[in-house]
XYZ file of N, CA, C and O in Angstrom:
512
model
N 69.679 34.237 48.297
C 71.001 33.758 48.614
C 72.014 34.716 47.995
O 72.010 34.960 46.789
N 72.724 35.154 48.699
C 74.018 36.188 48.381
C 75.168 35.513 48.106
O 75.518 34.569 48.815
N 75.976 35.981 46.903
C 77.216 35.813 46.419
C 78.627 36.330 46.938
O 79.300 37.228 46.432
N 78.928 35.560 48.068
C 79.770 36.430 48.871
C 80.648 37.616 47.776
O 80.561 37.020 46.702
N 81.142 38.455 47.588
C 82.550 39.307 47.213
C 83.066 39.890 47.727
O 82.764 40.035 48.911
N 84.302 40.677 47.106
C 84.756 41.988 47.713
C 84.981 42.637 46.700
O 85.091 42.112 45.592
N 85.124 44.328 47.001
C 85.318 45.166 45.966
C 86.555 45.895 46.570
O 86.940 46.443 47.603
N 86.931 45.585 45.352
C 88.880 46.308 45.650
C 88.945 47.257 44.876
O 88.374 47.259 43.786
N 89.768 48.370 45.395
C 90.164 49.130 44.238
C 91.446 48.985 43.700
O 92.273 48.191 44.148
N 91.703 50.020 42.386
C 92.781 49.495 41.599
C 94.056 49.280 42.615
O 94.667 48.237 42.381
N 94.470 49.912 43.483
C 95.289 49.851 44.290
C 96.159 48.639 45.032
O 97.313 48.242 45.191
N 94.608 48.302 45.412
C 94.155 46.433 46.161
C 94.337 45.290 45.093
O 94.999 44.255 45.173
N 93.438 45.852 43.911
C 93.719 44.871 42.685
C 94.846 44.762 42.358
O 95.092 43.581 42.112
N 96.108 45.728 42.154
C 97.512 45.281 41.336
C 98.617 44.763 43.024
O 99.701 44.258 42.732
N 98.404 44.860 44.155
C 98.895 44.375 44.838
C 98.421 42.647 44.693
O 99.179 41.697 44.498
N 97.121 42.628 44.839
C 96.554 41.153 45.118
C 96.986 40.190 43.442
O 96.826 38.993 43.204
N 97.520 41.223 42.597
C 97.298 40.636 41.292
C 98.358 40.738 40.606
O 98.129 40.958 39.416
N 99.501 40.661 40.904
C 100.849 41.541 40.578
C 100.912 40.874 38.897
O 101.729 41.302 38.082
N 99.943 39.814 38.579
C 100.268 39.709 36.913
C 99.564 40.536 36.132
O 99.742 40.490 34.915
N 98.478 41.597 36.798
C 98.323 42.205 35.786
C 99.038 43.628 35.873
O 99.336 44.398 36.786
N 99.164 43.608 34.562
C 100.245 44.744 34.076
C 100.126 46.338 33.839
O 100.960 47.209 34.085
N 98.511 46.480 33.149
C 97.977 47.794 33.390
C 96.941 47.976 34.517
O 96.130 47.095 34.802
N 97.008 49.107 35.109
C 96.615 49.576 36.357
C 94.923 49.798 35.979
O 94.346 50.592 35.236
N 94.574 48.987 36.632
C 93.188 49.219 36.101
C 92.269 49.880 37.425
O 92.818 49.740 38.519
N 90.845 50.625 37.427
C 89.974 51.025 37.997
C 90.087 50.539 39.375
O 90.299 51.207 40.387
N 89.836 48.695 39.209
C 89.465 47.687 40.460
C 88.426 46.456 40.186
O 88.293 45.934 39.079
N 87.915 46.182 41.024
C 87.618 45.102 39.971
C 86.705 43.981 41.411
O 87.348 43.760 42.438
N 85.296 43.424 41.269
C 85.053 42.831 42.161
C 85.177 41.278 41.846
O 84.974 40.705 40.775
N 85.670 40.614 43.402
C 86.342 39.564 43.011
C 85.114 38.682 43.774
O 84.883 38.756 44.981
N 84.235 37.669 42.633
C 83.397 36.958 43.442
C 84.600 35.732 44.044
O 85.630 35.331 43.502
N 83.892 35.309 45.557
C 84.335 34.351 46.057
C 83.474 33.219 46.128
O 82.259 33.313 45.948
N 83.990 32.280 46.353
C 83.288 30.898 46.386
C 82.255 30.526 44.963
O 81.081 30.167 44.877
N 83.135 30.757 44.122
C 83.144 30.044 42.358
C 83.954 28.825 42.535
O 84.531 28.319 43.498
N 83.798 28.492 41.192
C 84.165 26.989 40.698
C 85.259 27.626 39.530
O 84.718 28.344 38.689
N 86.613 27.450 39.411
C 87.434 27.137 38.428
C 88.069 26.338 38.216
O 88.287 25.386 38.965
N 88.644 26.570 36.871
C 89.233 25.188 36.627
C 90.536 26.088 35.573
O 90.167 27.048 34.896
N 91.942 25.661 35.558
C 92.930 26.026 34.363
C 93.089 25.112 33.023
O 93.956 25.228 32.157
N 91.654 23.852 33.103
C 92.284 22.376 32.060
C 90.629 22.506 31.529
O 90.092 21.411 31.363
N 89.814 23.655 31.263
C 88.669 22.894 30.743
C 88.611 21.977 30.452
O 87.966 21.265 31.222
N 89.268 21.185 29.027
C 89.323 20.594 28.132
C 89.270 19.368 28.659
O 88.723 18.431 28.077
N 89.953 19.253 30.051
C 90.294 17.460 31.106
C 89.311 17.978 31.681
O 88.483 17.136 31.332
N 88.849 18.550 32.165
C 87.318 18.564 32.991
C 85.938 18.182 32.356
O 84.929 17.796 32.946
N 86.154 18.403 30.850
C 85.025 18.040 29.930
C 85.285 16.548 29.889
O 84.307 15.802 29.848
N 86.653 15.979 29.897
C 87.108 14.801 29.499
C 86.860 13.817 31.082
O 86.610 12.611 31.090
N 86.955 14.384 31.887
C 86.703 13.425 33.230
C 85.188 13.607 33.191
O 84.561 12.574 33.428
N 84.400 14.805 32.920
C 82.688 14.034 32.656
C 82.289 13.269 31.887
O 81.445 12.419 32.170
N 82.761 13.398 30.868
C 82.707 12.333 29.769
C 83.078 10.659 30.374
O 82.458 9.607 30.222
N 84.069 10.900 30.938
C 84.354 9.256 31.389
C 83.657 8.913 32.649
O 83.364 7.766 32.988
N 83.411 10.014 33.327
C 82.281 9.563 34.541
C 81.063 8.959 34.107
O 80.516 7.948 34.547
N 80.656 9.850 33.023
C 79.079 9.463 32.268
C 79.485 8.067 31.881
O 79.322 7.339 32.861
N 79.917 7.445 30.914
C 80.531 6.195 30.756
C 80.563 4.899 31.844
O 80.012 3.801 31.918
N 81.320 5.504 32.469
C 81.633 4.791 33.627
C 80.004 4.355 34.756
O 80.006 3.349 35.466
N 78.962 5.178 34.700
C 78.212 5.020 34.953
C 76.874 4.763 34.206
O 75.740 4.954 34.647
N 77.238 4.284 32.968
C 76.515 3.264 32.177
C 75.843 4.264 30.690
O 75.216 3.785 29.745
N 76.291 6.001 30.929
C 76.103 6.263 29.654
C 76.824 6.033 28.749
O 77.748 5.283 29.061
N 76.808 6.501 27.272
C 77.157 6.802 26.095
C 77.265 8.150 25.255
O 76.330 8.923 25.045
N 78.549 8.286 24.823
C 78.237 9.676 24.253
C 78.300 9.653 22.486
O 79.275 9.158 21.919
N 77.439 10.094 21.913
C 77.395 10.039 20.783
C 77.218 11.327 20.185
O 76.489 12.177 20.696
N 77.948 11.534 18.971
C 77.603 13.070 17.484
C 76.374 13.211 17.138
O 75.916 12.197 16.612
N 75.507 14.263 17.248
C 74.802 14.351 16.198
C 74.352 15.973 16.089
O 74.877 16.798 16.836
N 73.181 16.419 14.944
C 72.882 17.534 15.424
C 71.634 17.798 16.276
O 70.596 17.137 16.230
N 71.898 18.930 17.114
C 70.765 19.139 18.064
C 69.554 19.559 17.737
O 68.436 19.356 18.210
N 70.090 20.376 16.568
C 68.948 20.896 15.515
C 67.905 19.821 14.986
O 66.731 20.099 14.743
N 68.457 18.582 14.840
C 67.309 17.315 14.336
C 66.399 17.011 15.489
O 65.646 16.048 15.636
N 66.531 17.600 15.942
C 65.804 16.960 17.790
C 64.233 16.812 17.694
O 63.668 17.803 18.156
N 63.590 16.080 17.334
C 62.480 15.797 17.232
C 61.510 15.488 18.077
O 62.029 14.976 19.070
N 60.102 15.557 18.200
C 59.405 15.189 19.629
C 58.391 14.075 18.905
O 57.638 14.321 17.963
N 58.579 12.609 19.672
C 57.560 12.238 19.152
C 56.435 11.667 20.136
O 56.524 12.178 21.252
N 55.500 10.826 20.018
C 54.659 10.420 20.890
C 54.865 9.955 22.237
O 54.094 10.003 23.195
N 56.225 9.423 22.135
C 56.556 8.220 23.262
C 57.901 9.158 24.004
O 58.500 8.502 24.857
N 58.368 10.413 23.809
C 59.962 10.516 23.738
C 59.932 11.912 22.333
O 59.102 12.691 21.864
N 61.795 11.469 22.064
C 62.366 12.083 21.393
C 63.193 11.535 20.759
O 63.701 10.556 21.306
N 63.653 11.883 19.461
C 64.263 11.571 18.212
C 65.216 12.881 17.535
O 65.006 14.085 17.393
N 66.243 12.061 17.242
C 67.252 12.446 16.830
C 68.206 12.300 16.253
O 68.906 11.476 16.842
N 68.784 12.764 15.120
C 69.900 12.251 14.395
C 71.285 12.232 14.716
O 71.833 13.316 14.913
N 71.835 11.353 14.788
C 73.799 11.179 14.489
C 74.362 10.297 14.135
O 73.731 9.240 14.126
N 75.368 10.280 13.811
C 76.545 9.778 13.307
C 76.005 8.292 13.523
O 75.790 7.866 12.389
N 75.844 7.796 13.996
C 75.556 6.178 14.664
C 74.240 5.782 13.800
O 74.228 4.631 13.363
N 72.871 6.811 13.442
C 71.604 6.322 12.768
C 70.769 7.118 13.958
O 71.381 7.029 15.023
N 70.095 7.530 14.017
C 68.375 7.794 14.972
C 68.821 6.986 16.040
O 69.267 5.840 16.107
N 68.483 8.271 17.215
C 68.820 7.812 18.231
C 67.494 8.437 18.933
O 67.299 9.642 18.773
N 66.614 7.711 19.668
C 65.380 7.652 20.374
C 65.257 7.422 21.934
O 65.904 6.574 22.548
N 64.572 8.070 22.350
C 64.770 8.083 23.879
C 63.574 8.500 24.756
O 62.667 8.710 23.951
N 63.261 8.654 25.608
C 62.025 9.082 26.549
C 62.346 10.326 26.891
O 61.602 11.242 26.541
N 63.548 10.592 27.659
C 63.758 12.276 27.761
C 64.997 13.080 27.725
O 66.072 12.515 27.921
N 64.941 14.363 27.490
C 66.605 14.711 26.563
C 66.752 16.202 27.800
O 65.767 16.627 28.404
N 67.618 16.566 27.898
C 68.583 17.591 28.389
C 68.751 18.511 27.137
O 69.259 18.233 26.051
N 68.113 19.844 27.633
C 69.025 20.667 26.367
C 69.771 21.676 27.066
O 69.317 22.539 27.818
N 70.938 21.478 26.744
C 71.949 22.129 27.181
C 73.101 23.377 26.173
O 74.312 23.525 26.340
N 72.557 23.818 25.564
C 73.034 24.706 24.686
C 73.290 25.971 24.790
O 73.745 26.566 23.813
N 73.027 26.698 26.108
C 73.689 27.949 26.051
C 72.244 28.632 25.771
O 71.077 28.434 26.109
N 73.080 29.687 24.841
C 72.554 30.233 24.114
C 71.776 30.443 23.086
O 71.185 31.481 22.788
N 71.794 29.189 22.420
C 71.276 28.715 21.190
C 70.434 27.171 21.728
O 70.348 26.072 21.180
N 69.993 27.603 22.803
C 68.629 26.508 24.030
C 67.141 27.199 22.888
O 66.279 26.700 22.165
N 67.533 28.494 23.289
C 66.261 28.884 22.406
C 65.580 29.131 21.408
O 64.373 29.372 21.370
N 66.906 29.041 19.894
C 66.371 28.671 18.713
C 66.102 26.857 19.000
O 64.953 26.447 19.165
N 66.741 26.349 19.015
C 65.815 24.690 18.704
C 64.915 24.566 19.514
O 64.076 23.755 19.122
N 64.609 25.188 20.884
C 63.521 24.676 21.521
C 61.969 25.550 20.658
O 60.849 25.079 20.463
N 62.561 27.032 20.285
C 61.205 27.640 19.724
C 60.880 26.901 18.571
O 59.696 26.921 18.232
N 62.001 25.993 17.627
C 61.296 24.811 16.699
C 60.697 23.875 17.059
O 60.391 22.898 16.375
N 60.430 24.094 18.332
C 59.767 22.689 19.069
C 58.424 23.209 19.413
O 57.530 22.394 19.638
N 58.147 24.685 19.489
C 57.094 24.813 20.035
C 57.350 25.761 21.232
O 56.784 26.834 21.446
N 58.109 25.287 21.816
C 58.357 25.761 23.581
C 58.990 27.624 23.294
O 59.834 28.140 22.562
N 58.139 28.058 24.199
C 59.071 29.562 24.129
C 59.531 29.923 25.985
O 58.916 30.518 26.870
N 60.779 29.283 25.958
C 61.324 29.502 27.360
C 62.069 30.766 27.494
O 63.201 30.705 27.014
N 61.681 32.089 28.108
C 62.730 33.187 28.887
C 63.933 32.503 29.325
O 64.046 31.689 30.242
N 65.050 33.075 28.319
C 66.441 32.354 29.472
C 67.238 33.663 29.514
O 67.106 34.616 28.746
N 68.153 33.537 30.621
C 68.846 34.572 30.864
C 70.437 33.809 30.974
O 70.725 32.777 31.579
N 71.238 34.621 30.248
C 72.667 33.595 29.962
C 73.543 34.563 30.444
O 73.367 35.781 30.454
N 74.867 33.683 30.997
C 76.033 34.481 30.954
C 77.092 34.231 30.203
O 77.200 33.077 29.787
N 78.003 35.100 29.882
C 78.855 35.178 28.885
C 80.294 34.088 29.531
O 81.115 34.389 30.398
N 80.208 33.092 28.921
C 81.283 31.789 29.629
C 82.702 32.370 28.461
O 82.651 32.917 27.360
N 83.492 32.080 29.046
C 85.037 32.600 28.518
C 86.315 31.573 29.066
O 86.417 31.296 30.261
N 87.133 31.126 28.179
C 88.330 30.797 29.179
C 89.593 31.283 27.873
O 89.497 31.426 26.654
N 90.598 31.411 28.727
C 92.325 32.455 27.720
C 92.891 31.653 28.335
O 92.549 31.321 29.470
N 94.180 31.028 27.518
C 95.343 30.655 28.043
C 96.384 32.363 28.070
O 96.334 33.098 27.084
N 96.961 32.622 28.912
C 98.193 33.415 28.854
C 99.208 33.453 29.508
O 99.127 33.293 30.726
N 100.742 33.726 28.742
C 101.794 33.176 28.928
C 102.307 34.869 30.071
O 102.838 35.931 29.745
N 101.831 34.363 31.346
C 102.354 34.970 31.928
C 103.094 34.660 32.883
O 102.888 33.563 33.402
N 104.443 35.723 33.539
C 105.860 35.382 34.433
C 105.076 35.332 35.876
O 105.700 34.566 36.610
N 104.068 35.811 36.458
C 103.318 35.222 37.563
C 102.023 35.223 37.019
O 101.398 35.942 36.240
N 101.695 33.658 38.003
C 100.365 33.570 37.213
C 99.298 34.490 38.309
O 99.681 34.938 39.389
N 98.128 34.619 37.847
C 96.893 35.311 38.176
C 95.994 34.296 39.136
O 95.421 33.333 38.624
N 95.907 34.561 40.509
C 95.268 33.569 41.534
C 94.131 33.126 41.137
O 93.298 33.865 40.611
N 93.895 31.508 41.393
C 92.279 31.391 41.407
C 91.268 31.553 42.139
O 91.451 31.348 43.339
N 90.098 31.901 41.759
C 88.985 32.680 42.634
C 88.941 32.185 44.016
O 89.055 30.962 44.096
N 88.803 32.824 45.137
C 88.930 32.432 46.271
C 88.225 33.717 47.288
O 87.766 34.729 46.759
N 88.214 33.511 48.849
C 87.795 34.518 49.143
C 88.726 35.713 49.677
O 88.226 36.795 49.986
């Protein structure tokens, strides 16, 4: 499956991009991504979806993550929290707690980023 893009050069890029300010090379623009300008309310509307559909979100560390006979065990804020099966969702750091578990999974990551900047036009969101 192919990632639609296009490749612009610097030329194409500061027309299509008039907020950025130094003239750069060019730059390929994937299309048909997912953005967002509010991480922070996007973390906050999953959070209340999960809720809303009968989870709970609770503190603890991931590092306590324990395997036991039946499930998994784990510490937070609330006391041991026990369960049948867990999501690890950590990025980058999936593969120190899982190699304390035993498991040695190949992962391949990408570098996630978000900047607020106070600029006089803003910079379009990804599109095609």
């Amino acid at each position: 499956m192919a990632c639609p893009c296009r490749l612009l050069d610097g030329d194409e890029l500061a027309r299509e991009e008039p907020a950025l300010e130094a003239k750069l090379a060019g730059a390929v623009l994937w299309s048909e991504t997912w953005s967002t300008s509010d991480p922070l309310a996007l973390t906050e509307s999953y959070a209340r979806l999960l809720e809303k559909r009968g989870g709970r979100l609770v503190r603890g560390d991931a590092m306590s993550l324990k395997q036991t006979g039946t499930g998994w065990t784990m510490s937070t804020e609330d006391g041991q929290l026990t369960t049948e099966n867990v999501v690890v969702a950590l990025g980058p750091w999936a593969p120190d707690l899982l190699a304390g578990l035993g498991y040695r999974i190949g992962m391949v990551w990408k570098r996630g980023y978000h900047g607020h900047f106070d600029l006089s036009v803003p910079i379009k969101p990804p599109t095609a």
